[in-house]
XYZ file of C-alpha atoms in Angstrom:
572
model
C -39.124 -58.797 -46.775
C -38.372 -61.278 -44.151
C -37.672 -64.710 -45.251
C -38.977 -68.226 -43.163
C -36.844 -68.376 -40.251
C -34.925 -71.661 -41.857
C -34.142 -69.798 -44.514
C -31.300 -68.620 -43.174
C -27.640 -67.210 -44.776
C -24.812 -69.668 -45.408
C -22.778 -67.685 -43.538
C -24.949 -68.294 -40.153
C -23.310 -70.436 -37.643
C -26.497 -71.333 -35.541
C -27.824 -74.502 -35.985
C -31.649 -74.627 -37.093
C -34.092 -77.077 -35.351
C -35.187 -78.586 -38.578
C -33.096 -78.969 -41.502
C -35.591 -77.921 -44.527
C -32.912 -77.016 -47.162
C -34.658 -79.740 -49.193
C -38.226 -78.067 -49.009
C -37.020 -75.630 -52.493
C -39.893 -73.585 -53.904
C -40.551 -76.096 -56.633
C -41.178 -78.890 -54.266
C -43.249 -76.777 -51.895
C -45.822 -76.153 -54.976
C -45.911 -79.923 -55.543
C -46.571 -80.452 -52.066
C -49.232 -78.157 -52.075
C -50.792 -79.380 -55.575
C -50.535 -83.338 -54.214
C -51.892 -81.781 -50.417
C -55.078 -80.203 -52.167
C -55.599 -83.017 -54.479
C -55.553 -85.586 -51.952
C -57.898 -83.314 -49.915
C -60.214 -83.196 -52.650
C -60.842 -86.586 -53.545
C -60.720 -87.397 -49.816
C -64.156 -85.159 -49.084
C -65.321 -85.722 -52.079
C -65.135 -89.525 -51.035
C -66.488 -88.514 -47.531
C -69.469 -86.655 -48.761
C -70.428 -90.206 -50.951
C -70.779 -92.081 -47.786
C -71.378 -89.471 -45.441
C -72.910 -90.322 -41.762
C -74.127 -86.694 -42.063
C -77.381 -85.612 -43.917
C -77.519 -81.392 -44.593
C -77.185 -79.448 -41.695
C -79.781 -77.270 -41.244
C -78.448 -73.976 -42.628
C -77.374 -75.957 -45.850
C -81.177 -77.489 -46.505
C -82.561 -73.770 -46.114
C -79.878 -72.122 -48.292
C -80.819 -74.825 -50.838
C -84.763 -74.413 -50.368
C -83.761 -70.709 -51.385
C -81.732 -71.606 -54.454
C -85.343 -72.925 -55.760
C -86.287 -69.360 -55.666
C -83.576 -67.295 -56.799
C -83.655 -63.606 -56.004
C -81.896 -60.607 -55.220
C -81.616 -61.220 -51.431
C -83.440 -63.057 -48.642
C -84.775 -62.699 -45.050
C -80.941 -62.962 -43.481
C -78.850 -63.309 -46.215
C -77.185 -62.342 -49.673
C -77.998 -63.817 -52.948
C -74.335 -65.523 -53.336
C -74.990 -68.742 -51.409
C -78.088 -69.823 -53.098
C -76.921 -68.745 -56.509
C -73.959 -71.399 -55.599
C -76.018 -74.282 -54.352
C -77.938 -73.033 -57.338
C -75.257 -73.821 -60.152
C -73.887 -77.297 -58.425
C -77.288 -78.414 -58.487
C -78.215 -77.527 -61.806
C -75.181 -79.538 -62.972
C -75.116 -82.653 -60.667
C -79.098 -82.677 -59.220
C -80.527 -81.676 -56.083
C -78.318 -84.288 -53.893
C -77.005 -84.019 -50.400
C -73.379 -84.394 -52.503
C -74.267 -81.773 -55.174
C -75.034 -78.846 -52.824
C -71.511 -79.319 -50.753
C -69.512 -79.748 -53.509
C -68.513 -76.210 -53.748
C -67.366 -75.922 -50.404
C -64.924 -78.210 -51.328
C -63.811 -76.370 -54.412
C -63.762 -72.754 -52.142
C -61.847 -74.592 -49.843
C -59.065 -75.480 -51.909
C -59.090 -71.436 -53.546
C -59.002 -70.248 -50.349
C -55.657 -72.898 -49.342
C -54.530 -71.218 -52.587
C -54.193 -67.994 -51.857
C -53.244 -68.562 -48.192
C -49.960 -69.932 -49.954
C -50.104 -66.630 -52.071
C -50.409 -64.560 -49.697
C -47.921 -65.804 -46.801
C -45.250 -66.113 -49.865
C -45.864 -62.264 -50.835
C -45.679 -60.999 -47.547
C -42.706 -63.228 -46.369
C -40.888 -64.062 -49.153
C -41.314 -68.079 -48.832
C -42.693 -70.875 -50.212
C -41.548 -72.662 -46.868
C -43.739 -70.443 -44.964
C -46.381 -70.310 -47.420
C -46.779 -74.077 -47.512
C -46.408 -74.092 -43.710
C -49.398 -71.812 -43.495
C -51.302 -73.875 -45.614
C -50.474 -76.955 -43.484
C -51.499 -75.434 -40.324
C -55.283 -74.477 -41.357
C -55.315 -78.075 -41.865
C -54.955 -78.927 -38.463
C -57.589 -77.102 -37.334
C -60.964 -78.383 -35.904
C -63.265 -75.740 -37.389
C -61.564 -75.363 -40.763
C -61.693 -79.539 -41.174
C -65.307 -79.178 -40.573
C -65.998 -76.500 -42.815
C -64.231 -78.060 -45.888
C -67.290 -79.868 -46.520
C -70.537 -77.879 -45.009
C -71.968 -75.387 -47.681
C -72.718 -72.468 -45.362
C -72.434 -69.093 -46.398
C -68.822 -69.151 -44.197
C -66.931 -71.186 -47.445
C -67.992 -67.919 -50.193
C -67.443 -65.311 -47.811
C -64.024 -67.000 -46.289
C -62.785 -67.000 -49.596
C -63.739 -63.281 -50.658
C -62.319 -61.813 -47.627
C -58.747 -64.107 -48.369
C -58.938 -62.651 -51.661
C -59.499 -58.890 -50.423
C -56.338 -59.571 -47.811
C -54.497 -60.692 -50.406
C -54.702 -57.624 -53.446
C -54.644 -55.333 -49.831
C -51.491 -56.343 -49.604
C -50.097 -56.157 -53.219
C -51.867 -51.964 -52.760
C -49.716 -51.353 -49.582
C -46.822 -53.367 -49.894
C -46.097 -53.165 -53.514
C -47.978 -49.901 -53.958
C -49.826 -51.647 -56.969
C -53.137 -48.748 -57.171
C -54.769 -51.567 -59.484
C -55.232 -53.678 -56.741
C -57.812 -51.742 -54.277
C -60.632 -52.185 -57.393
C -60.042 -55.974 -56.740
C -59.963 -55.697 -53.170
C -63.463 -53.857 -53.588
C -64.680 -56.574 -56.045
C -63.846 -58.926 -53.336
C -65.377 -57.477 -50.507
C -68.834 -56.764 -52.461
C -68.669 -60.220 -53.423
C -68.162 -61.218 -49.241
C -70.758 -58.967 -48.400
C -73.389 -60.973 -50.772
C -72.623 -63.870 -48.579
C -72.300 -62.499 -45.173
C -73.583 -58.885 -44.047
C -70.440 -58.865 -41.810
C -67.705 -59.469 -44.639
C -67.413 -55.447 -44.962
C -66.090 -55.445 -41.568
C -62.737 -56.385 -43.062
C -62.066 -53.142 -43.835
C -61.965 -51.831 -39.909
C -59.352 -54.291 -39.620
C -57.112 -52.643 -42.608
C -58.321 -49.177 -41.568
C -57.141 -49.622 -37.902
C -53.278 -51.020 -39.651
C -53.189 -48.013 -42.079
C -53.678 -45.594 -39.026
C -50.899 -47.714 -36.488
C -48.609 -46.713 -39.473
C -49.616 -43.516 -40.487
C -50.034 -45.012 -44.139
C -53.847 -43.635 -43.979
C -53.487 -40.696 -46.142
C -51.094 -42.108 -48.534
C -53.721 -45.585 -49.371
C -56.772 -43.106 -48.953
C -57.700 -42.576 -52.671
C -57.511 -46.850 -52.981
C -58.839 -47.233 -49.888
C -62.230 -45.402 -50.981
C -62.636 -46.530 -54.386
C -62.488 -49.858 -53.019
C -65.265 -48.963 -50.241
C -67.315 -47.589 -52.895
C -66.994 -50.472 -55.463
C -68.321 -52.814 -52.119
C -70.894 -50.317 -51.639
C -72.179 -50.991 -55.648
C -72.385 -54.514 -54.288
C -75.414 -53.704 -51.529
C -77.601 -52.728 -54.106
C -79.116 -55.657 -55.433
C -80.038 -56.139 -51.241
C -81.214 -52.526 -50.603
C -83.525 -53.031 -53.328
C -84.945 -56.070 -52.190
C -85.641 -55.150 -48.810
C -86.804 -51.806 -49.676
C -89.692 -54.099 -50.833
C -89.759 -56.156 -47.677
C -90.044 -53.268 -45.362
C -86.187 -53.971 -44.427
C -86.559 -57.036 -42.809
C -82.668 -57.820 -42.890
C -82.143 -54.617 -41.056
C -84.227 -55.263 -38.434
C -82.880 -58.971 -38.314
C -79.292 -58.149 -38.319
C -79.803 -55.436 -35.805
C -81.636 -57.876 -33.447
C -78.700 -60.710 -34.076
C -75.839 -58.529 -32.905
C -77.379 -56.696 -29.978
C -78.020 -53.386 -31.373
C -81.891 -53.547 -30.868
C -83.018 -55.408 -27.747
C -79.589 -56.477 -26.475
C -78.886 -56.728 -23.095
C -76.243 -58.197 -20.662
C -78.667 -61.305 -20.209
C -78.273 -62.195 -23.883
C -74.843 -62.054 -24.185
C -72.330 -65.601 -23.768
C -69.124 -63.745 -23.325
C -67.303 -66.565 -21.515
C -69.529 -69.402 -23.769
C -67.882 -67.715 -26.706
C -64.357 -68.104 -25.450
C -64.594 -71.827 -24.500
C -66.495 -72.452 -28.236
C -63.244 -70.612 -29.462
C -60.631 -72.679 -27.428
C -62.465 -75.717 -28.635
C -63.151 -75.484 -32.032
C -59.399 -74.150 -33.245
C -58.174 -76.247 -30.241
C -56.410 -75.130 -26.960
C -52.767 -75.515 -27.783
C -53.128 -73.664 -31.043
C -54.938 -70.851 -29.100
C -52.139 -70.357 -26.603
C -49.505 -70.194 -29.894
C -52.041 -68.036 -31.697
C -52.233 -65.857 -28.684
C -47.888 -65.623 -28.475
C -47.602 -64.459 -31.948
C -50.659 -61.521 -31.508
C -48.531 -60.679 -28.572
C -44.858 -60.691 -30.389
C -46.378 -58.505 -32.794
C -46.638 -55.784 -30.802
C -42.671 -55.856 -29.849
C -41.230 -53.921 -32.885
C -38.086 -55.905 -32.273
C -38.553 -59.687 -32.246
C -34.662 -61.097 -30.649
C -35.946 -64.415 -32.137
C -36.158 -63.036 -35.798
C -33.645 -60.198 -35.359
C -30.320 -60.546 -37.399
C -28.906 -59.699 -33.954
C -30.314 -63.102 -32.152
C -28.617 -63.371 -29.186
C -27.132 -66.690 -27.489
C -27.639 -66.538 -23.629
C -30.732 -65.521 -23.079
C -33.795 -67.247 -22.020
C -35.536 -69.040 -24.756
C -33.069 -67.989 -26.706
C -33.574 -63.973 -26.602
C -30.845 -61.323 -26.623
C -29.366 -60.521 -22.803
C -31.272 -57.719 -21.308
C -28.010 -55.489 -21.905
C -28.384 -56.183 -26.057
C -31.970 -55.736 -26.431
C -31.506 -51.952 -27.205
C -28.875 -52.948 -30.239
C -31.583 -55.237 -31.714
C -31.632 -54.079 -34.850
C -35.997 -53.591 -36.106
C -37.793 -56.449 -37.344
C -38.314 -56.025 -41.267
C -41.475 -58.485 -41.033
C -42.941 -56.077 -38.312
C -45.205 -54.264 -41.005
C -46.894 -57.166 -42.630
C -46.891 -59.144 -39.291
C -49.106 -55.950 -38.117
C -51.134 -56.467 -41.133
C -52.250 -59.495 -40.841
C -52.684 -58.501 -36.802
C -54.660 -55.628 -37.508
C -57.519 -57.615 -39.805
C -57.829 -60.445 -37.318
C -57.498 -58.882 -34.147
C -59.718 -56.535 -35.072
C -62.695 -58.598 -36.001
C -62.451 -60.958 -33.161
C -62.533 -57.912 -30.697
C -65.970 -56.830 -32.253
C -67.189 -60.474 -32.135
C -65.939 -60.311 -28.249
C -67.739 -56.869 -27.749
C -70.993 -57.969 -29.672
C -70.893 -61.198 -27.518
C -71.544 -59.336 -24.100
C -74.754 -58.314 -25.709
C -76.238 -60.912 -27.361
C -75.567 -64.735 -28.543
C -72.730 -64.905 -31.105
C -72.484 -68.024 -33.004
C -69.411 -70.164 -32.831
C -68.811 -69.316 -36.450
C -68.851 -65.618 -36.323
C -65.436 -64.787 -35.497
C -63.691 -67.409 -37.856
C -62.902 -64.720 -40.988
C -60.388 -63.488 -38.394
C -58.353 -66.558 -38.008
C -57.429 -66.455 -41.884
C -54.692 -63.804 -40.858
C -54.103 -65.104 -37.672
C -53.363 -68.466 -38.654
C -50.510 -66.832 -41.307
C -49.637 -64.810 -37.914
C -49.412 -68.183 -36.274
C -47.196 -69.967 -38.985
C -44.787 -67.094 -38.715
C -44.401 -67.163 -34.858
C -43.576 -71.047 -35.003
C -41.056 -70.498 -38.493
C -39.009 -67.888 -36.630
C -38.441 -70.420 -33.208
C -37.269 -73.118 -35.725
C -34.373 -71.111 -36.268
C -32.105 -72.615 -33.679
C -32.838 -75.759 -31.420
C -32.732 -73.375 -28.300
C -35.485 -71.089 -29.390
C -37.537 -74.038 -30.486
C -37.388 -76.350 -27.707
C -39.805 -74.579 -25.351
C -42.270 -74.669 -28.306
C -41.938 -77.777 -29.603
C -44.271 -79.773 -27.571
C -47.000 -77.338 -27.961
C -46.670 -77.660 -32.098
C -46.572 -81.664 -31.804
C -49.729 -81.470 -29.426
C -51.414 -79.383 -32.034
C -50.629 -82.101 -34.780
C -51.731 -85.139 -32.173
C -54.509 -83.360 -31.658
C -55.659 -82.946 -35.561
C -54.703 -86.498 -36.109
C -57.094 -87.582 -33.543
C -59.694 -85.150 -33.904
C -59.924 -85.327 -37.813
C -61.756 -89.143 -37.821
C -64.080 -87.839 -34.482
C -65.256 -84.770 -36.186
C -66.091 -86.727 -39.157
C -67.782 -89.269 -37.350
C -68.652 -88.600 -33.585
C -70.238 -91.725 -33.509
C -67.023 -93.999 -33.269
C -66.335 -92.662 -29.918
C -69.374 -94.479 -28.628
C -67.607 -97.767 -27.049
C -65.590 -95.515 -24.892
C -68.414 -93.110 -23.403
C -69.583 -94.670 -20.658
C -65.742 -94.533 -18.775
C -66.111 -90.798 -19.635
C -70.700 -90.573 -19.050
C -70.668 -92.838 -15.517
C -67.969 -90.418 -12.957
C -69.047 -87.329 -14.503
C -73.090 -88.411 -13.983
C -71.756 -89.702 -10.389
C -70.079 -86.211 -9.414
C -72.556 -83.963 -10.608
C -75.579 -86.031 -11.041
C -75.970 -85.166 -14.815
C -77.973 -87.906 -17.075
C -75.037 -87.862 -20.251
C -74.916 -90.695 -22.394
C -72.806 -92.064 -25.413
C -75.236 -89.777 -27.178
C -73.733 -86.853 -25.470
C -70.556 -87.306 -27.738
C -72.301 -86.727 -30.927
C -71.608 -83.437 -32.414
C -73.501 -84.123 -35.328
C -76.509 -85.448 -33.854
C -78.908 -82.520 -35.639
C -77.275 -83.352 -38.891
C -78.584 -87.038 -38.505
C -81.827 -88.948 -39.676
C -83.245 -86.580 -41.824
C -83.277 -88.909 -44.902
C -84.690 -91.619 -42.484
C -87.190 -88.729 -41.547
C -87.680 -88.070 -45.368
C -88.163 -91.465 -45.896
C -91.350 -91.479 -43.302
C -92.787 -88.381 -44.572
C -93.363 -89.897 -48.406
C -94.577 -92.877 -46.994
C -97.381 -90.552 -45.266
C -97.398 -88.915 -48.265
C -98.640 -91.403 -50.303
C -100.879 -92.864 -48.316
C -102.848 -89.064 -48.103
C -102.576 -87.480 -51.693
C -102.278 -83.732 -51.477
C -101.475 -83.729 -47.714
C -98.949 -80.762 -47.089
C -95.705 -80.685 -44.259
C -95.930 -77.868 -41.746
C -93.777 -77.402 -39.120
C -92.386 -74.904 -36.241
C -88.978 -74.895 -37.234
C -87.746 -73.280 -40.509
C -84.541 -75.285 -40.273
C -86.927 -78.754 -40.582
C -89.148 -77.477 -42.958
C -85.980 -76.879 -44.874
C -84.899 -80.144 -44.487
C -87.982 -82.141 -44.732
C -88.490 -80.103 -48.529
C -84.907 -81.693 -49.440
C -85.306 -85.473 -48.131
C -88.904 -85.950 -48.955
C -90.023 -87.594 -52.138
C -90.488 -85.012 -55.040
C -89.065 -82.446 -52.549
C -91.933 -80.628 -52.281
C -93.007 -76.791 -51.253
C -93.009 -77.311 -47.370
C -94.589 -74.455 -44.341
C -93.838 -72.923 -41.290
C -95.868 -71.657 -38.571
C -93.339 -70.487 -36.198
C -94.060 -66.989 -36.429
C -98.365 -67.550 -36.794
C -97.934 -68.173 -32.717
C -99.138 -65.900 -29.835
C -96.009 -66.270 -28.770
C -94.083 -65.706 -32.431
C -90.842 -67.269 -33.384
C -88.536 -65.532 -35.301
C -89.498 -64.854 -39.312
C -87.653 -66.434 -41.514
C -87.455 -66.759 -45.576
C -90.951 -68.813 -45.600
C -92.615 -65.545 -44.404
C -91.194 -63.928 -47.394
C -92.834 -66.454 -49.900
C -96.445 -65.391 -50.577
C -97.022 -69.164 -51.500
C -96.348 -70.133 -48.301
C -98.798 -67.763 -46.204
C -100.698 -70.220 -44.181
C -104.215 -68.345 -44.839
C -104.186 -69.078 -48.596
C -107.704 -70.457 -49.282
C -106.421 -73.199 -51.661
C -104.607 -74.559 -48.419
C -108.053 -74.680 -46.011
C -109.255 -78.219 -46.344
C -105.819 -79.809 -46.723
C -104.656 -82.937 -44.493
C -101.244 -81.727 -43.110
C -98.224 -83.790 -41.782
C -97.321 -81.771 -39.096
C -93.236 -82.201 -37.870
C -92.391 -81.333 -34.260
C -89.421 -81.400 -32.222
C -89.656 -84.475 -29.723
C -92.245 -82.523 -27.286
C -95.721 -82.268 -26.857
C -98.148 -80.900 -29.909
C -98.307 -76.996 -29.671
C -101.109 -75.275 -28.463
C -100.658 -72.475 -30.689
C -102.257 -74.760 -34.146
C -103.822 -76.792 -32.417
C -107.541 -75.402 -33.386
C -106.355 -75.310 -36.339
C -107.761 -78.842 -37.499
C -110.790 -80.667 -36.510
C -108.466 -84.061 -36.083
C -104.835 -84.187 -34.492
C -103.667 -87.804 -34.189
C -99.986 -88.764 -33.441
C -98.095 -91.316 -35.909
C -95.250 -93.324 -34.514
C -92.099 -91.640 -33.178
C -88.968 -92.058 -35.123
C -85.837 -92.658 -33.222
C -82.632 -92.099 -35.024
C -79.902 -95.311 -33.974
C -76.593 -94.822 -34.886
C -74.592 -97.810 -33.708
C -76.777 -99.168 -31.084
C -77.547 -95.924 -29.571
C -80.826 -93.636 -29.933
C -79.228 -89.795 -31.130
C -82.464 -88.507 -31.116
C -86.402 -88.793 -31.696
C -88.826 -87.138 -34.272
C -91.917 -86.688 -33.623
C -94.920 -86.764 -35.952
C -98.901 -86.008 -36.633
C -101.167 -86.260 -39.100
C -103.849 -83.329 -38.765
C -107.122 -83.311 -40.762
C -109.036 -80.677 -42.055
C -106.378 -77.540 -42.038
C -109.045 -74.161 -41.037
C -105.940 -71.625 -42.171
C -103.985 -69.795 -39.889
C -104.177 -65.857 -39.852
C -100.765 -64.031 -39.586
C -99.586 -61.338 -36.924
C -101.484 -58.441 -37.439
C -97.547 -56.469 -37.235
C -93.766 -58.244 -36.208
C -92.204 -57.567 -33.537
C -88.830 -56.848 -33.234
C -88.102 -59.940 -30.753
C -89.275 -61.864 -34.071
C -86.784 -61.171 -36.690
């Protein structure tokens, strides 16, 4: 296997660009030990004084680890069962339920150093690797937000990695493992099985299909054991996943008009940051040149960027890395593209295609290690790696606090607003604006609470309800009526509850706290009560500037609400 570009033979007369003789393999693991230590206490320290409450997704993934079951509306069982053990051990706190993310985090730097040292044959690399997914936007934000991304991340790391101890080292125990993995992905994320595209579509560029196909299927079948806890569950929910994952990814009801092709490319650009995307896209592209003159043993001197003459190119001698570089081409590239084709037809979440940058990121590292092996072939990259690491450095303290960039948004807010007569404010900078106020929100709710003893909260949005059942007092059982309108919003877990059916007779009579959005109360409930009164807004300040406004009411006399006589489709 190909070694990190530094790690070149004594007997090489080309100067590198960076002398890493120092960096041995034993210091590289301390590195990495001290790197994921410091990380550690650092978020752990972050999420004690935290300018973020629980994101949405988080508050309903815990509301669901109060009722633990074999699946849910959109998801697996494996995320709840998570929030479900932190919180048994450290209480139902906004620390307690991202604390894993943290831990999955670190496993998953862990065997990105594993599996960049296997493939390449260096702890230089491997630690390199490492170093690089901490530089990234989305990863630094996902360290700490207990999504169902962290779990399934982590499984489909762990399914790349005993893939490539099956083809590489032909080790048959491996594809069980890889299987294990998977199933373990797909109880996270419907999509994690998707991995396996990616591996088919390498075994078939290297006509290695037939000799992996026995592994290959017992570890598709040992995933497939994996689905059954979720086929059972919605075979008694009239398979409300299906129809929800089929209406998510465009295959019933998409259309052109749904899709945000070009909104999905500038999300990507952004959130693993343009300068990174330009190297990513250089090393997909070397890839497909079997003979890389920066990494062949044949380098050439006068060429540009420090590639072979034209008239030496055919004497390159193959790239031994090509293979695994292909690998971890093949599972990226692969997933993106369906995240791309999905995205023409309907809205694909900024998240979606990040399982794909695990291998591309290695991919990445690779590219960069092979121009550091002479000044010449690193100089025309060097600016673009340095940007990358300015760009961390400043991004790191924004992303964990928008907020700080207030002072300096009105130089940016005031010519942009002049030019295109747009209304932005400071507020416009904050990124984490809907993960803000909710204990402030929480705080208002009890104190409605108790001042109307056996009042319920209803609300519109599942998201809220989620939230206000985590920062209320007592964290109580909260409703939503989204999907009760004439015009229904999508169903969510709360339809799936029979306790939380709106026309329960114990619940006609009750006051009801009603949460909305900032607008107007909806028409849709509002014969529902013989009284709706508004109570006083709530504006969220975050240093001197208003981030947003929640609105409350306090309804009397709740008459029930009947449910949709059938769903539609639009609603899942």
């Amino acid at each position: 296997m190909t070694a990190i570009a530094t790690d070149m033979p004594p007997d090489t007369q080309v100067r590198p660009a960076w002398n890493l003789a120092w960096l041995t393999p034993a210091r590289c693991r301390i590195i990495l030990a001290l790197l994921l230590v410091l990380d550690t206490v650092g978020h752990v320290h972050y999420l004690h004084h935290s300018p973020a409450d629980l994101s949405g997704d988080e508050a309903q993934y815990w509301d669901w680890s109060r009722n633990l079951d074999w699946s849910y509306y959109s998801k697996g069982p494996l995320v709840a069962c998570i929030i479900r053990a932190s919180t048994s051990i450290f209480g139902n706190t906004m620390p307690a339920v991202r604390y894993p993310a943290i831990l999955l985090g670190v496993a998953t730097s862990i065997v990105t150093y594993l599996l960049t040292q296997k493939l390449f044959n260096s702890e230089r690399l491997a630690l390199g690797a490492v170093l690089l997914n901490h530089l990234v936007p989305m990863f630094i934000a996902g360290s700490i937000l207990m999504t169902i991304d962290p779990p399934m991340f982590l499984c489909w790391a762990l399914a790349t990695l005993f893939a490539a101890y099956a083809i590489f080292d032909n080790k048959k125990w491996a594809w069980p493992f890889a299987g294990i993995a998977m199933g373990l992905g797909f109880l996270a994320k419907y999509a994690a099985p998707l991995w396996f595209l990616g591996l088919i579509v390498y075994l078939l560029l290297t006509h290695a299909l037939r000799k992996h196909l026995p592994g290959l299927l017992t570890a598709l079948l040992i995933t497939a054991l994996f689905t059954t806890p979720v086929l059972i569950w919605n075979a008694q929910h009239n398979w409300v996943s299906l129809h929800h994952v089929a209406h998510q990814t465009g295959a019933s009801g998409g259309s052109l008009k749904r899709g945000n092709f070009l909104e999905l490319i500038a999300s990507q650009i952004a959130v693993i940051g343009p300068i990174l995307a330009v190297m990513m896209a250089a090393a997909i592209a070397q890839t497909f040149r079997k003979q890389d003159p920066h990494s062949s043993p044949r380098e050439g001197r006068g060429g540009v960027r420090g590639a072979a003459p034209d008239h030496e190119k055919s004497q390159l001698a193959p790239d031994p890395s090509h293979p695994q570089r292909l690998f971890l081409t093949s599972i990226g590239l692969t997933f993106f593209t369906l995240t791309l084709i999905i995205s023409f037809f309907t809205k694909v979440q900024v998240n979606w295609p990040a399982p794909a940058y695990f291998t591309l990121f290695i991919l990445t590292a690779y590219f960069l290690a092979t121009r550091l092996r002479t000044k010449r072939t690193w100089r025309p990259w060097r600016m673009w790696f340095y940007g990358t690491v300015v760009m961390a450095v400043v991004a790191t303290p924004i992303i964990h606090d928008p907020a700080i960039m207030f002072p300096v948004a009105p130089y940016v807010t005031r010519p942009i607003n002049a030019v295109f007569g747009t209304k932005l404010g400071a507020s416009s900078f904050d990124v984490l604006y809907k993960l803000r106020g909710w204990q402030t929100l929480g705080n208002h709710l009890s104190t409605q609470l108790a001042k109307h003893p056996g009042a319920i909260i209803l609300t519109d949005d599942y998201q809220q309800a989620a939230e206000a059942a985590f920062y209320t007092q007592g964290q109580p059982k909260t409703y939503y009526a989204g999907s009760y309108y004439a015009q229904a919003k999508r169903f969510t877990q709360y339809d799936m509850w029979p306790d939380r059916n709106l026309d329960r007779p114990e619940l006609k009579g009750k006051t009801v706290l009603f949460l909305g959005k900032g607008g107007p109360f909806p028409a849709d409930i509002q014969n529902a009560f013989d009284k709706v009164e508004p109570l006083p807004d709530i504006d969220i300040i975050v240093r001197n500037v208003k981030v947003r406004t929640f609105r409350t009411w306090l309804c009397t006399n709740f008459h029930g609400m009947t449910p949709p006589a059938r769903p539609s489709p639009s609603s899942f």
